[in-house]
JSON list of C-alpha atoms in Angstrom, two decimals:
[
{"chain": "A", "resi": 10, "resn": "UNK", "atom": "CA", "xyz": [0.00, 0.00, 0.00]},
{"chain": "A", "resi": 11, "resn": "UNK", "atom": "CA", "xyz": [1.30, 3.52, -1.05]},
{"chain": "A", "resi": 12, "resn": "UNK", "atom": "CA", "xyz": [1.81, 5.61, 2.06]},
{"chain": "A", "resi": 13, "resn": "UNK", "atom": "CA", "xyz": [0.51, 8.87, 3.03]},
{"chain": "A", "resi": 14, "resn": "UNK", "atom": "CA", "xyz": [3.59, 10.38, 1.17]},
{"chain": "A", "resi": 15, "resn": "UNK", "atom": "CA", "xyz": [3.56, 8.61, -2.04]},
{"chain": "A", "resi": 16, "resn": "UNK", "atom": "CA", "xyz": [-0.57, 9.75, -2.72]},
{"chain": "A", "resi": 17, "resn": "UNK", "atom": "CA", "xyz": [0.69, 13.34, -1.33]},
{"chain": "A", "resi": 18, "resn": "UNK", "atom": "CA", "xyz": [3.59, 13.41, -3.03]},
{"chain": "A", "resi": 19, "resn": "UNK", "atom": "CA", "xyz": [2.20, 12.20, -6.32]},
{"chain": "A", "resi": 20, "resn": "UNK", "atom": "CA", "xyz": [-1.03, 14.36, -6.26]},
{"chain": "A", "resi": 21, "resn": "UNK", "atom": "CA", "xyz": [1.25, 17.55, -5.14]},
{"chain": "A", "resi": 22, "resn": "UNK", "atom": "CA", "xyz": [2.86, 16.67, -8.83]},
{"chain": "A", "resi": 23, "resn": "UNK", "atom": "CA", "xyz": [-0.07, 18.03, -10.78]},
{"chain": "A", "resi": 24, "resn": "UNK", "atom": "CA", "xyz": [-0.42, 21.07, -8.15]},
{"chain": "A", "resi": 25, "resn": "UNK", "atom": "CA", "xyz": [2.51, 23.10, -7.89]},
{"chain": "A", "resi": 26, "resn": "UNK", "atom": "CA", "xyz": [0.88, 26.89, -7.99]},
{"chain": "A", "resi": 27, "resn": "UNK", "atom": "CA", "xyz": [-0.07, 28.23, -5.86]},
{"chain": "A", "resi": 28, "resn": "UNK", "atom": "CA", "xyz": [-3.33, 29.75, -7.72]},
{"chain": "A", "resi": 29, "resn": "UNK", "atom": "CA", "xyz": [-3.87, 25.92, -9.04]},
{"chain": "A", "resi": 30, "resn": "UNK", "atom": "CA", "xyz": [-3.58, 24.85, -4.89]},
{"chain": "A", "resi": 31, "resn": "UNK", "atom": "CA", "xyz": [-6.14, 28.47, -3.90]},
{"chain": "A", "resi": 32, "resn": "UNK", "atom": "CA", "xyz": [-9.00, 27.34, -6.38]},
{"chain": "A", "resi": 33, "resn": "UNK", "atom": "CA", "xyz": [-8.47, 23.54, -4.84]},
{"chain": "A", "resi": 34, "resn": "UNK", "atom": "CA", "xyz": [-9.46, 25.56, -1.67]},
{"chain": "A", "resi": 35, "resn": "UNK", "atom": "CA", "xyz": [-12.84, 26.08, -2.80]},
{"chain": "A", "resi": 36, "resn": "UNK", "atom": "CA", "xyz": [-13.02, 23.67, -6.01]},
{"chain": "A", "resi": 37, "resn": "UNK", "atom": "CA", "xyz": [-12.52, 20.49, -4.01]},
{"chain": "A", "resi": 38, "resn": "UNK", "atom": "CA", "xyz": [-14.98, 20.78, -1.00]},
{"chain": "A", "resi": 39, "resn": "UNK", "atom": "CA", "xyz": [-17.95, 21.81, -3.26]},
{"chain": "A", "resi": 40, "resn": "UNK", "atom": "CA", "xyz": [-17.47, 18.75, -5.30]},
{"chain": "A", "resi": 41, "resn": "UNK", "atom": "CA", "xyz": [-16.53, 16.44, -2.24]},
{"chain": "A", "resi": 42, "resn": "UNK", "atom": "CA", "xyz": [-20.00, 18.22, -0.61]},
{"chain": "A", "resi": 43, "resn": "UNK", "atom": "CA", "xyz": [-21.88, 17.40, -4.31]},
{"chain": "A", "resi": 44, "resn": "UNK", "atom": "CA", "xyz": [-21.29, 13.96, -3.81]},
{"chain": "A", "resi": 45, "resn": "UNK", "atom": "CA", "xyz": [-22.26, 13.84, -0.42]},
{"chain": "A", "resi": 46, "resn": "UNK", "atom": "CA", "xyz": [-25.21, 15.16, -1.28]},
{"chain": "A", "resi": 47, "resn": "UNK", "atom": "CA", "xyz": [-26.46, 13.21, -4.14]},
{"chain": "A", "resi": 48, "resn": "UNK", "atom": "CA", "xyz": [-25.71, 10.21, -2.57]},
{"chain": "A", "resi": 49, "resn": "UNK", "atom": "CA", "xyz": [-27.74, 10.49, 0.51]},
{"chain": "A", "resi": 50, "resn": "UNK", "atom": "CA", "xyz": [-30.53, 9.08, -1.66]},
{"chain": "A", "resi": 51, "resn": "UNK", "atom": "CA", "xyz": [-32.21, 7.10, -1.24]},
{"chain": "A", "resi": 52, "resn": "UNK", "atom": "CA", "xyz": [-32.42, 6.82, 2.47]},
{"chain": "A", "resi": 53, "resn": "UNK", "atom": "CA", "xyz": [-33.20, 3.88, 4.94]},
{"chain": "A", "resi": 54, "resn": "UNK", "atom": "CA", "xyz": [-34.07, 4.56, 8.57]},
{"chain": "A", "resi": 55, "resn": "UNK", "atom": "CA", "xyz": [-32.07, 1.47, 10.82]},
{"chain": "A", "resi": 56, "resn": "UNK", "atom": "CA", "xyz": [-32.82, 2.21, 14.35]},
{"chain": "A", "resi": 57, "resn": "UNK", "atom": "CA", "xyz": [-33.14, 6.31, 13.69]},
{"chain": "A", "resi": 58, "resn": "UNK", "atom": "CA", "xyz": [-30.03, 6.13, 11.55]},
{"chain": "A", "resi": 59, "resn": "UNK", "atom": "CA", "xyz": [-30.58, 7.61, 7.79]},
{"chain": "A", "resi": 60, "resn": "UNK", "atom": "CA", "xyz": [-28.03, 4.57, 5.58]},
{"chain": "A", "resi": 61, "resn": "UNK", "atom": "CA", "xyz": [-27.68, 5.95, 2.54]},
{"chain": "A", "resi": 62, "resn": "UNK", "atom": "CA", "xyz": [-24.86, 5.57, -0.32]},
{"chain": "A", "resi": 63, "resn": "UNK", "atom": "CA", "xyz": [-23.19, 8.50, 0.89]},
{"chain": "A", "resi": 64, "resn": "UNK", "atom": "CA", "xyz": [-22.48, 7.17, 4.12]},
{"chain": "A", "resi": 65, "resn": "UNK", "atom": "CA", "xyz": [-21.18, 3.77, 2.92]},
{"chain": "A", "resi": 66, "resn": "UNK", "atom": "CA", "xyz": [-18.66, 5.97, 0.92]},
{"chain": "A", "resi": 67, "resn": "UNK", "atom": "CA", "xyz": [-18.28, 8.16, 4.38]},
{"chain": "A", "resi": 68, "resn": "UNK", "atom": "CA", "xyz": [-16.64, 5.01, 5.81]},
{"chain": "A", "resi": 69, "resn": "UNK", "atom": "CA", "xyz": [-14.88, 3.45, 3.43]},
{"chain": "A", "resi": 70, "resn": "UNK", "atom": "CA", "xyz": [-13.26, 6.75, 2.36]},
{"chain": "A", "resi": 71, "resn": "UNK", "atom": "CA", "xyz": [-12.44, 7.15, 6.23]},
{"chain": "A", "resi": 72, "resn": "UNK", "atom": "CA", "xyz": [-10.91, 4.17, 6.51]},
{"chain": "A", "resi": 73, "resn": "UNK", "atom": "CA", "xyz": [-8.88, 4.82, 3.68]},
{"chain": "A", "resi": 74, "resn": "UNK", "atom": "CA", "xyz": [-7.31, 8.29, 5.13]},
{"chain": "A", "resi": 75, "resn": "UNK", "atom": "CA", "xyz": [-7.34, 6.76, 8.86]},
{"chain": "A", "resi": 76, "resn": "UNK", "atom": "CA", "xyz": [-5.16, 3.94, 7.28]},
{"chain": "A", "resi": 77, "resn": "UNK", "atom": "CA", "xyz": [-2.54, 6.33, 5.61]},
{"chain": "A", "resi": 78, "resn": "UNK", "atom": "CA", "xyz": [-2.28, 9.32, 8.74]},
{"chain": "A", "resi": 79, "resn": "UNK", "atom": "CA", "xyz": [-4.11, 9.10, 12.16]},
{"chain": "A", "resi": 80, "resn": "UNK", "atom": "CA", "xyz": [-4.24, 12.58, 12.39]},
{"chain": "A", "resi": 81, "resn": "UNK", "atom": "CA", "xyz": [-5.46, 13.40, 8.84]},
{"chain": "A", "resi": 82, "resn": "UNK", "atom": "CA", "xyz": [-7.76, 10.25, 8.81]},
{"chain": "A", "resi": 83, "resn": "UNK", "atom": "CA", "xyz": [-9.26, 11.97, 11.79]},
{"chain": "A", "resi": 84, "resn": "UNK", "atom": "CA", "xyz": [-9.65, 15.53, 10.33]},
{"chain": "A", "resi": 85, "resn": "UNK", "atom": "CA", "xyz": [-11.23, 13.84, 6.89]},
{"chain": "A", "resi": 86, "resn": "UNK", "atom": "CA", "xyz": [-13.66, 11.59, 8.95]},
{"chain": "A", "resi": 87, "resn": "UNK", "atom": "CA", "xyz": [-14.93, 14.87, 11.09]},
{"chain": "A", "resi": 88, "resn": "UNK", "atom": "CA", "xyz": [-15.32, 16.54, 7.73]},
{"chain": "A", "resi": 89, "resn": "UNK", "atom": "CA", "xyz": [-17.31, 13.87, 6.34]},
{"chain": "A", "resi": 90, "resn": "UNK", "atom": "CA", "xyz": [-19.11, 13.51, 9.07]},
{"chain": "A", "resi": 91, "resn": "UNK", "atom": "CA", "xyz": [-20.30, 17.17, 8.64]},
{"chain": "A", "resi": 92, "resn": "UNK", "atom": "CA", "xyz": [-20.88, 16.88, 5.30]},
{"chain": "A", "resi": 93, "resn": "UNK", "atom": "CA", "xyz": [-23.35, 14.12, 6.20]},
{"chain": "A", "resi": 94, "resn": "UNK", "atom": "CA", "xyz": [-25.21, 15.94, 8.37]},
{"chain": "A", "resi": 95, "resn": "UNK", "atom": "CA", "xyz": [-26.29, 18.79, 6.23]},
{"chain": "A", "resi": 96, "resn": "UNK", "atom": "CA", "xyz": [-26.24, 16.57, 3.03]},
{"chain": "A", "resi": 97, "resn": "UNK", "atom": "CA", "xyz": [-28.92, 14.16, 4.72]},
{"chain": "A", "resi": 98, "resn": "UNK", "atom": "CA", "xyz": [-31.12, 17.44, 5.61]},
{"chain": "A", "resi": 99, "resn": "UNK", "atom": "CA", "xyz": [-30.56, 18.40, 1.69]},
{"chain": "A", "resi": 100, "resn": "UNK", "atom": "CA", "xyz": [-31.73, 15.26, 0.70]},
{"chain": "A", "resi": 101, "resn": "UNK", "atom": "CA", "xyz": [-34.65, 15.59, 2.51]},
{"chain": "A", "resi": 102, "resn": "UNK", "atom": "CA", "xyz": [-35.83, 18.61, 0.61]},
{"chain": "A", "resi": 103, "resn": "UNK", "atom": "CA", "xyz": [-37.86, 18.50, -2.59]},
{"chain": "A", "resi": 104, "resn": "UNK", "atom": "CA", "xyz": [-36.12, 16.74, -5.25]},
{"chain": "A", "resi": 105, "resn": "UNK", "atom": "CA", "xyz": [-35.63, 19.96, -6.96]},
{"chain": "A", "resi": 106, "resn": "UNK", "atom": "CA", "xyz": [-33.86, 21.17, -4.05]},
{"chain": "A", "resi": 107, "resn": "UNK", "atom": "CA", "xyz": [-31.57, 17.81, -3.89]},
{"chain": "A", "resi": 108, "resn": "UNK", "atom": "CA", "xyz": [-31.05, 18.19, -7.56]},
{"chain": "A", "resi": 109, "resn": "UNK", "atom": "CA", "xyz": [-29.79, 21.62, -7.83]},
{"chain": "A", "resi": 110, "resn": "UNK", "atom": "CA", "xyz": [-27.38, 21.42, -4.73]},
{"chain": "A", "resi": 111, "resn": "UNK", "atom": "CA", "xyz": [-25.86, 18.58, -5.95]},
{"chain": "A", "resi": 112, "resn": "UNK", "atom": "CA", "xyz": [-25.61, 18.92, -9.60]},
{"chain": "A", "resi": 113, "resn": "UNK", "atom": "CA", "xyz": [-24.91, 22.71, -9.41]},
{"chain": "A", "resi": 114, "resn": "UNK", "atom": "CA", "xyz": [-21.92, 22.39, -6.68]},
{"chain": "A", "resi": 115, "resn": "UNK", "atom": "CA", "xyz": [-20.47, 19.69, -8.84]},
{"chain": "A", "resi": 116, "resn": "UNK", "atom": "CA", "xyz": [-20.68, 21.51, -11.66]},
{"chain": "A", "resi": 117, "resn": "UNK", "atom": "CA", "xyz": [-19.00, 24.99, -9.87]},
{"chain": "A", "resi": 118, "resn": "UNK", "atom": "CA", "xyz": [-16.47, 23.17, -8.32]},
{"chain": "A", "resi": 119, "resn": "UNK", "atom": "CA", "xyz": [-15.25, 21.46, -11.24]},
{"chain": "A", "resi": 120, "resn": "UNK", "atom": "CA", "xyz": [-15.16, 24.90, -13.55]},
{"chain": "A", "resi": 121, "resn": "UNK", "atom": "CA", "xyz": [-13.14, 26.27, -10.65]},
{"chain": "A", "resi": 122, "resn": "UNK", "atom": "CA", "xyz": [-10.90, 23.11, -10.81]},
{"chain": "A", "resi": 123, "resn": "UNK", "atom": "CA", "xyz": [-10.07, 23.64, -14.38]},
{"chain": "A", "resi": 124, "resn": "UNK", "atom": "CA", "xyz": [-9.52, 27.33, -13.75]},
{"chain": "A", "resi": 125, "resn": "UNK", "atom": "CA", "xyz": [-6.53, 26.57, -11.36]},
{"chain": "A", "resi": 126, "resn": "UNK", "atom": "CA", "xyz": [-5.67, 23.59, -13.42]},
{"chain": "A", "resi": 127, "resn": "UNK", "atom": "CA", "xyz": [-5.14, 26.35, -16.67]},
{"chain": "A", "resi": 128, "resn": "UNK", "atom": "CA", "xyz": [-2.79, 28.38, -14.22]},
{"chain": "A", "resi": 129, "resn": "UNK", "atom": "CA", "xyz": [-1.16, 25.13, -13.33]},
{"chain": "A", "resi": 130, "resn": "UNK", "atom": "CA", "xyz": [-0.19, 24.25, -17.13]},
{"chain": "A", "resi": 131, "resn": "UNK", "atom": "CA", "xyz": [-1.39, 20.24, -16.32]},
{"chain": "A", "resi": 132, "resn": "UNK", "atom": "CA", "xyz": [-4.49, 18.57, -16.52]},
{"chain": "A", "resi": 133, "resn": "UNK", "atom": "CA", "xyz": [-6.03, 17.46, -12.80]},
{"chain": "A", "resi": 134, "resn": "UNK", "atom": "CA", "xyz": [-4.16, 14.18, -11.50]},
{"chain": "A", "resi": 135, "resn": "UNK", "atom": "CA", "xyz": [-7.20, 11.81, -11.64]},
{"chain": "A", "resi": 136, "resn": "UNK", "atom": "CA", "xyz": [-6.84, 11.84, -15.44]},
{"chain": "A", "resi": 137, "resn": "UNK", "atom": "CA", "xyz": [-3.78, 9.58, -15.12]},
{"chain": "A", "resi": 138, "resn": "UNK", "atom": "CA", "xyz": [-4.65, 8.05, -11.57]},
{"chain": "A", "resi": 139, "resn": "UNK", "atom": "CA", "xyz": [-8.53, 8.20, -10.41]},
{"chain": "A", "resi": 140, "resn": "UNK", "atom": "CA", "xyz": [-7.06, 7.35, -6.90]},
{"chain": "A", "resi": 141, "resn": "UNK", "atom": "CA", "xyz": [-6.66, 11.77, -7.40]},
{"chain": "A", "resi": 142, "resn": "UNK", "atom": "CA", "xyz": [-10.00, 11.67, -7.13]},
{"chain": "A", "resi": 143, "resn": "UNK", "atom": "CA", "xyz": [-9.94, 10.47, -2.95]},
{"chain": "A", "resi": 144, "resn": "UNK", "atom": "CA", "xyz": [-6.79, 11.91, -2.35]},
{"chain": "A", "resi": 145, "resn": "UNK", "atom": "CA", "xyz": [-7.58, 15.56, -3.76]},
{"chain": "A", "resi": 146, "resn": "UNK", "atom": "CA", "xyz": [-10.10, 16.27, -0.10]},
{"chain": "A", "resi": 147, "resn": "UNK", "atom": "CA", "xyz": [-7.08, 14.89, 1.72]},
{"chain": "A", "resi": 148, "resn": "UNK", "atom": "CA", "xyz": [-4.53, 17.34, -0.68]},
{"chain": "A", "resi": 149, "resn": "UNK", "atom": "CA", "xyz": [-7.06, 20.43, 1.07]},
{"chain": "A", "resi": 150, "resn": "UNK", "atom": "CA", "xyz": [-6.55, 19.50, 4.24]},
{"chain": "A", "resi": 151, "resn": "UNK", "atom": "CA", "xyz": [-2.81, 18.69, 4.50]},
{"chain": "A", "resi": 152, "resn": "UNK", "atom": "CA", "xyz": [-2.34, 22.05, 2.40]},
{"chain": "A", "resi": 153, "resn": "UNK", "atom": "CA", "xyz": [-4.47, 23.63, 5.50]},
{"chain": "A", "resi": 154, "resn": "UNK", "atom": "CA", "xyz": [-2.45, 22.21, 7.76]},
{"chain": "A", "resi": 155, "resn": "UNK", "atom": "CA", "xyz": [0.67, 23.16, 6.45]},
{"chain": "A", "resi": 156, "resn": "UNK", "atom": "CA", "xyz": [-0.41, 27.08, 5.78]},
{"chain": "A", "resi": 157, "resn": "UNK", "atom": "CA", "xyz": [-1.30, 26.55, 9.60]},
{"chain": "A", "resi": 158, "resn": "UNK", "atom": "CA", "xyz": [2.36, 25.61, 10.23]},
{"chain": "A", "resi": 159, "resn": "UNK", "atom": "CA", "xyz": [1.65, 21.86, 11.33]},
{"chain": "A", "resi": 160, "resn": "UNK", "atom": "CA", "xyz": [2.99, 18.87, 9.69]},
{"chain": "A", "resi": 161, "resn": "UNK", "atom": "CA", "xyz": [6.14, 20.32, 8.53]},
{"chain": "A", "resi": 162, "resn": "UNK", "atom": "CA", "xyz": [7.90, 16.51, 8.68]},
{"chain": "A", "resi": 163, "resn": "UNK", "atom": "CA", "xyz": [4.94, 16.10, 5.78]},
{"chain": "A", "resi": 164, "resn": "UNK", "atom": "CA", "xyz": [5.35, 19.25, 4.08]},
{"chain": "A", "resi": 165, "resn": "UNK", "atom": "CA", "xyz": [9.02, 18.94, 3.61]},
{"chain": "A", "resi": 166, "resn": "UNK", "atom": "CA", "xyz": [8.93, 14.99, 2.42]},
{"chain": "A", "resi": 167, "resn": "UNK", "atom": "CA", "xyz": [6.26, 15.83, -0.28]},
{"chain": "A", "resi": 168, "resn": "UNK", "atom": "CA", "xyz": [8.40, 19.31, -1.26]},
{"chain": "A", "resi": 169, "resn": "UNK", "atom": "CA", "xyz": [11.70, 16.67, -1.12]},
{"chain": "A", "resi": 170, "resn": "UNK", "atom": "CA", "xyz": [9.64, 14.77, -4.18]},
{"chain": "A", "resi": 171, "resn": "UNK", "atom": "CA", "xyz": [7.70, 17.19, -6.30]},
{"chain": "A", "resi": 172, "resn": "UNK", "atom": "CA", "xyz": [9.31, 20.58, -5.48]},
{"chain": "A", "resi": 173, "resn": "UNK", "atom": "CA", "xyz": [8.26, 23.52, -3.71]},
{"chain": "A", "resi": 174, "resn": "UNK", "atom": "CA", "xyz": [5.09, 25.68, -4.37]},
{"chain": "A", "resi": 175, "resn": "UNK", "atom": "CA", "xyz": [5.80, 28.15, -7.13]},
{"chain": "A", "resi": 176, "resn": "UNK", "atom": "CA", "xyz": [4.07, 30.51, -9.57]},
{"chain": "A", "resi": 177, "resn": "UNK", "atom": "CA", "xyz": [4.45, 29.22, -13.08]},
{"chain": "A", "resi": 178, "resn": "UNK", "atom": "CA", "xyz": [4.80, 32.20, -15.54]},
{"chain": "A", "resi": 179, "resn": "UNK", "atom": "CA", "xyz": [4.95, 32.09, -19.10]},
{"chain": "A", "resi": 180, "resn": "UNK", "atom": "CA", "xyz": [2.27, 30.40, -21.41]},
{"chain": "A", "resi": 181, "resn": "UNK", "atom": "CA", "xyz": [0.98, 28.10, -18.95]},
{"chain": "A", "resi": 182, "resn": "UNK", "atom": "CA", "xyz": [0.42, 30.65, -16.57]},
{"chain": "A", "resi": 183, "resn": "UNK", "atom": "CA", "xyz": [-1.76, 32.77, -19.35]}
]
C-alpha cells in the first residue's frame, strides 16, 4: 500500500501553484459536498439512523485516510461527518432542491478546478490516476495544515519529491 507520502507526493505533482492549490481551496470541498449530497438518496431509517450511499462511501473513504495518517484520517472523517449531516437534511428537501445542490456544486467546483488547473499548465491528477479523485479532499486539508504551520515533517517529504510551491509564468500561466 502507497503511504501517506507517495498519494501526497504524487497528487502535489499536478499542483505546484499556488493559484492551481487556492482554487483547490474552494473547487474540491464543493465537489466532495456534491457527492455527499447526491448520494444520501435514497435513504433507509435502521434504528433512527438515515443509511444511505453517501455514508457507505463516508466510511470506506475514512478508513482509507485513517489507514494512511491518524491525524489526517481523523480531520477527513470529522469533515465527512459534517458533510453528512447537512447533506442528509438536503436530501430531505424537494427533489428539486436535492437536484440543484448537488448537480450545481459539482458543476462549480469542477469549472473552478479547471480554472486553477489552466494556471497550473497540467491537466487534474485523476486523469492519469482516479485514486486523485480520494486523495484531492485529503490534498485540502494537509495544504491547510501546512499554511497553519503543522505537519512540517509532511510538508518537507512531499516538497523533497515534487518541489516547492511556485508561480508558473509564461504560457501556462496565461
Amino acid at each position: 500500500m502507497k503511504t501517506l507520502i507517495d498519494h501526497l507526493a504524487q497528487y502535489a505533482d499536478y499542483h505546484r501553484d499556488p493559484r492551481n492549490i487556492h482554487t483547490h481551496f474552494v473547487g474540491v470541498p464543493m465537489i466532495m459536498f456534491a457527492v455527499v449530497v447526491l448520494l444520501s438518496r435514497p435513504a433507509w431509517a435502521v434504528g433512527g439512523l438515515p443509511l444511505t450511499p453517501a455514508l457507505f462511501c463516508a466510511l470506506a473513504s475514512s478508513v482509507f485516510y485513517l489507514r494512511l495518517d491518524l491525524r489526517f484520517g481523523l480531520a477527513m472523517a470529522a469533515l465527512l461527518a459534517a458533510m453528512l449531516v447537512v447533506a442528509q437534511w438536503v436530501a430531505l428537501q424537494s427533489m428539486a432542491v436535492w437536484l440543484a445542490t448537488g448537480v450545481g456544486l459539482f458543476a462549480v467546483g469542477w469549472v473552478i478546478q479547471f480554472v486553477g488547473h489552466h494556471y497550473e499548465g497540467r491537466k487534474p491528477a485523476f486523469v492519469d490516476d482516479l485514486v486523485g479523485l480520494i486523495v484531492g479532499p485529503l490534498f485540502v486539508v494537509a495544504e491547510w495544515a501546512f499554511a497553519l504551520g503543522l505537519r512540517k515533517e509532511v510538508q518537507a517529504a512531499i516538497e523533497l519529491r515534487s518541489g516547492p510551491v511556485r508561480l508558473r509564468t509564461g504560457q501556462a500561466a496565461a
